[in-house]
């Protein structure tokens, strides 16, 4: 059974580009054998991640990620059973923040900042889907 989970969290102030790269490398090596796909967005110290895959695999990964000391304030935004994946092509796609269009953020929120704590899970998912449609999501595959 497939599920899709989305959460947000605040990165520790010490988290650097090297840390982000390490997280993406780890995702690329560990997600495929577990059948997990998804996207990770990092902007203004906030993570927004969508995980898709089998219910057990996604639940186990979410619990592991939530306990990771590199971030805090992990908040579950949505969890649903799904018939098909939206992000089947990414072991963990990365949203290219340099290409985030302020108008796109304004379309879904009060200010042109990524703030999943201030909007519904449905809105955050709509934003991620639009990023996918505008090809703002990049590798690793
Ligand atoms: P190791 O990598 O050996 O880690 C062992 C322990 O050390 C873990 O508790 C780990 O959290 C901690 N750790 C590792 N590196 C650091 C560090 N630099 N600073 C502090 N503690 C550290 N993992 C995935 O497999 N797939 C994902 O999609 C994924 N997404 C993530 C998204 C975010 C926002 C974050 C913060 C982490 C993500 N991770 C992901 C990493 C995940 O939280 C675990 O660290 C990883 O899965 C554990 O891998 P491992 O079992 O090989 O242990």
CSV table of C-alpha atoms and ligand atoms in Angstrom, one decimal:
chain,number,residue,atom,x,y,z
A,1,UNK,CA,0.0,0.0,0.0
A,2,UNK,CA,1.4,3.4,-1.1
A,3,UNK,CA,1.3,6.5,1.2
A,4,UNK,CA,2.4,10.1,0.8
A,5,UNK,CA,3.7,12.0,3.9
A,6,UNK,CA,4.7,15.6,4.1
A,7,UNK,CA,6.3,17.4,7.0
A,8,UNK,CA,8.1,20.7,7.7
A,9,UNK,CA,10.9,21.4,10.2
A,10,UNK,CA,13.4,24.1,11.2
A,11,UNK,CA,17.1,23.5,10.4
A,12,UNK,CA,19.6,24.2,13.1
A,13,UNK,CA,21.4,27.5,12.5
A,14,UNK,CA,24.6,25.5,12.0
A,15,UNK,CA,23.2,23.5,9.1
A,16,UNK,CA,25.3,24.3,6.0
A,17,UNK,CA,25.2,23.5,2.3
A,18,UNK,CA,27.6,20.6,3.1
A,19,UNK,CA,25.1,19.2,5.6
A,20,UNK,CA,22.3,19.5,3.0
A,21,UNK,CA,24.5,17.8,0.4
A,22,UNK,CA,25.2,15.0,3.0
A,23,UNK,CA,21.4,14.6,3.6
A,24,UNK,CA,20.8,14.3,-0.1
A,25,UNK,CA,23.6,11.8,-0.6
A,26,UNK,CA,22.2,9.7,2.2
A,27,UNK,CA,18.7,9.9,0.7
A,28,UNK,CA,20.0,8.9,-2.7
A,29,UNK,CA,21.7,5.8,-1.3
A,30,UNK,CA,19.1,4.7,1.3
A,31,UNK,CA,15.7,5.6,-0.4
A,32,UNK,CA,15.8,3.4,-3.5
A,33,UNK,CA,16.3,0.1,-1.8
A,34,UNK,CA,13.4,1.0,0.5
A,35,UNK,CA,11.2,2.0,-2.5
A,36,UNK,CA,11.0,5.6,-1.2
A,37,UNK,CA,10.8,8.6,-3.5
A,38,UNK,CA,10.1,12.3,-2.9
A,39,UNK,CA,11.3,15.9,-2.8
A,40,UNK,CA,13.2,18.0,-0.3
A,41,UNK,CA,12.9,21.8,-0.2
A,42,UNK,CA,15.3,23.9,1.9
A,43,UNK,CA,14.8,27.6,2.1
A,44,UNK,CA,15.3,30.3,4.8
A,45,UNK,CA,16.2,27.7,7.3
A,46,UNK,CA,13.1,25.6,6.7
A,47,UNK,CA,12.8,22.1,5.4
A,48,UNK,CA,9.7,20.9,3.6
A,49,UNK,CA,9.9,17.2,2.5
A,50,UNK,CA,7.4,14.9,0.7
A,51,UNK,CA,8.0,11.1,1.2
A,52,UNK,CA,6.2,8.5,-0.9
A,53,UNK,CA,6.4,4.7,-0.8
A,54,UNK,CA,5.1,1.8,1.2
A,55,UNK,CA,3.4,2.6,4.5
A,56,UNK,CA,5.9,0.8,6.6
A,57,UNK,CA,8.9,2.2,4.8
A,58,UNK,CA,7.6,5.8,4.9
A,59,UNK,CA,6.6,5.5,8.6
A,60,UNK,CA,10.0,4.1,9.6
A,61,UNK,CA,11.9,6.8,7.6
A,62,UNK,CA,9.8,9.6,9.0
A,63,UNK,CA,10.4,8.4,12.6
A,64,UNK,CA,14.2,8.3,11.8
A,65,UNK,CA,14.2,11.8,10.2
A,66,UNK,CA,12.1,13.3,13.0
A,67,UNK,CA,14.8,12.1,15.5
A,68,UNK,CA,17.6,13.7,13.5
A,69,UNK,CA,19.4,16.3,15.5
A,70,UNK,CA,20.0,18.5,12.4
A,71,UNK,CA,16.5,20.0,12.7
A,72,UNK,CA,13.7,20.7,15.2
A,73,UNK,CA,10.0,21.6,15.4
A,74,UNK,CA,9.1,18.7,13.0
A,75,UNK,CA,5.5,19.1,12.1
A,76,UNK,CA,3.4,16.6,10.2
A,77,UNK,CA,1.5,18.4,7.4
A,78,UNK,CA,-0.2,15.5,5.7
A,79,UNK,CA,-0.4,11.7,5.5
A,80,UNK,CA,-2.6,10.0,3.0
A,81,UNK,CA,-3.0,6.7,1.2
A,82,UNK,CA,-2.4,7.1,-2.5
A,83,UNK,CA,-3.0,5.2,-5.7
A,84,UNK,CA,0.0,6.4,-7.4
A,85,UNK,CA,3.1,8.5,-6.8
A,86,UNK,CA,3.6,12.1,-7.8
A,87,UNK,CA,7.3,12.0,-7.5
A,88,UNK,CA,8.3,8.6,-8.9
A,89,UNK,CA,11.5,9.9,-10.6
A,90,UNK,CA,13.3,11.2,-7.6
A,91,UNK,CA,15.0,9.1,-4.8
A,92,UNK,CA,15.0,12.6,-3.3
A,93,UNK,CA,14.6,15.6,-5.6
A,94,UNK,CA,15.9,18.9,-4.3
A,95,UNK,CA,13.9,22.1,-4.9
A,96,UNK,CA,16.3,24.5,-6.4
A,97,UNK,CA,15.7,27.5,-4.1
A,98,UNK,CA,17.6,29.9,-6.3
A,99,UNK,CA,14.8,29.4,-8.8
A,100,UNK,CA,11.9,29.9,-6.4
A,101,UNK,CA,9.7,32.5,-8.0
A,102,UNK,CA,8.4,35.1,-5.4
A,103,UNK,CA,5.2,35.3,-7.4
A,104,UNK,CA,4.7,31.6,-7.0
A,105,UNK,CA,5.1,31.9,-3.2
A,106,UNK,CA,2.7,34.9,-3.1
A,107,UNK,CA,0.2,32.9,-5.0
A,108,UNK,CA,-0.1,30.5,-2.0
A,109,UNK,CA,0.8,32.6,1.0
A,110,UNK,CA,0.6,36.0,2.7
A,111,UNK,CA,4.3,36.9,2.0
A,112,UNK,CA,6.8,35.7,-0.6
A,113,UNK,CA,8.5,33.4,1.9
A,114,UNK,CA,8.4,29.7,2.2
A,115,UNK,CA,6.5,29.2,5.5
A,116,UNK,CA,4.7,25.8,5.8
A,117,UNK,CA,3.9,26.6,9.4
A,118,UNK,CA,1.6,29.4,8.3
A,119,UNK,CA,-0.4,27.6,5.6
A,120,UNK,CA,-2.4,24.3,5.3
A,121,UNK,CA,-0.8,21.1,4.2
A,122,UNK,CA,-2.9,21.3,1.1
A,123,UNK,CA,-1.4,24.6,0.2
A,124,UNK,CA,2.2,23.4,0.8
A,125,UNK,CA,1.5,20.3,-1.5
A,126,UNK,CA,0.0,22.6,-4.2
A,127,UNK,CA,3.2,24.7,-4.0
A,128,UNK,CA,5.5,21.6,-4.4
A,129,UNK,CA,3.4,20.3,-7.3
A,130,UNK,CA,3.7,23.6,-9.0
A,131,UNK,CA,7.4,23.6,-8.5
A,132,UNK,CA,7.4,20.2,-10.1
A,133,UNK,CA,5.4,21.5,-13.0
A,134,UNK,CA,7.8,24.4,-13.5
A,135,UNK,CA,10.8,22.1,-13.4
A,136,UNK,CA,12.2,23.8,-10.3
A,137,UNK,CA,13.0,20.3,-8.8
A,138,UNK,CA,16.5,19.0,-9.6
A,139,UNK,CA,18.5,15.8,-8.9
A,140,UNK,CA,19.8,13.6,-7.4
A,141,UNK,CA,17.6,11.2,-9.4
B,1,LIG,P1,24.1,7.4,9.8
B,1,LIG,O1,24.1,8.3,8.6
B,1,LIG,O2,25.3,6.7,10.2
B,1,LIG,O3,23.7,8.3,11.1
B,1,LIG,C1,23.6,7.8,12.4
B,1,LIG,C2,23.0,8.8,13.4
B,1,LIG,O4,23.7,10.0,13.4
B,1,LIG,C3,21.6,9.1,12.9
B,1,LIG,O5,20.8,9.3,14.1
B,1,LIG,C4,21.7,10.4,12.3
B,1,LIG,O6,20.5,11.2,12.3
B,1,LIG,C5,22.9,11.1,13.0
B,1,LIG,N1,23.7,12.0,12.1
B,1,LIG,C6,24.2,11.6,10.9
B,1,LIG,N2,24.9,12.7,10.4
B,1,LIG,C7,24.8,13.7,11.3
B,1,LIG,C8,25.3,15.0,11.4
B,1,LIG,N3,26.0,15.6,10.4
B,1,LIG,N4,25.0,15.7,12.5
B,1,LIG,C9,24.3,15.2,13.5
B,1,LIG,N5,23.8,14.0,13.5
B,1,LIG,C10,24.0,13.2,12.4
B,1,LIG,N6,17.6,9.9,5.3
B,1,LIG,C11,17.1,9.0,4.4
B,1,LIG,O7,17.5,7.8,4.4
B,1,LIG,N7,16.2,9.4,3.4
B,1,LIG,C12,15.7,10.7,3.4
B,1,LIG,O8,14.9,11.0,2.5
B,1,LIG,C13,16.2,11.6,4.4
B,1,LIG,N8,15.7,12.9,4.4
B,1,LIG,C14,16.2,13.7,5.4
B,1,LIG,C15,15.7,15.0,5.5
B,1,LIG,C16,16.1,15.9,6.5
B,1,LIG,C17,15.5,17.3,6.6
B,1,LIG,C18,17.0,15.4,7.5
B,1,LIG,C19,17.5,16.4,8.6
B,1,LIG,C20,17.5,14.2,7.4
B,1,LIG,C21,17.1,13.3,6.4
B,1,LIG,N9,17.6,12.0,6.3
B,1,LIG,C22,17.1,11.1,5.3
B,1,LIG,C23,18.6,11.5,7.2
B,1,LIG,C24,18.0,10.7,8.3
B,1,LIG,O9,17.5,11.5,9.3
B,1,LIG,C25,19.0,9.8,9.0
B,1,LIG,O10,20.1,10.6,9.4
B,1,LIG,C26,19.6,8.7,8.1
B,1,LIG,O11,18.6,8.1,7.3
B,1,LIG,C27,20.4,7.7,8.9
B,1,LIG,O12,21.2,7.0,8.1
B,1,LIG,P2,22.1,5.8,8.7
B,1,LIG,O13,21.1,4.8,9.3
B,1,LIG,O14,23.0,5.3,7.6
B,1,LIG,O15,22.9,6.4,9.9
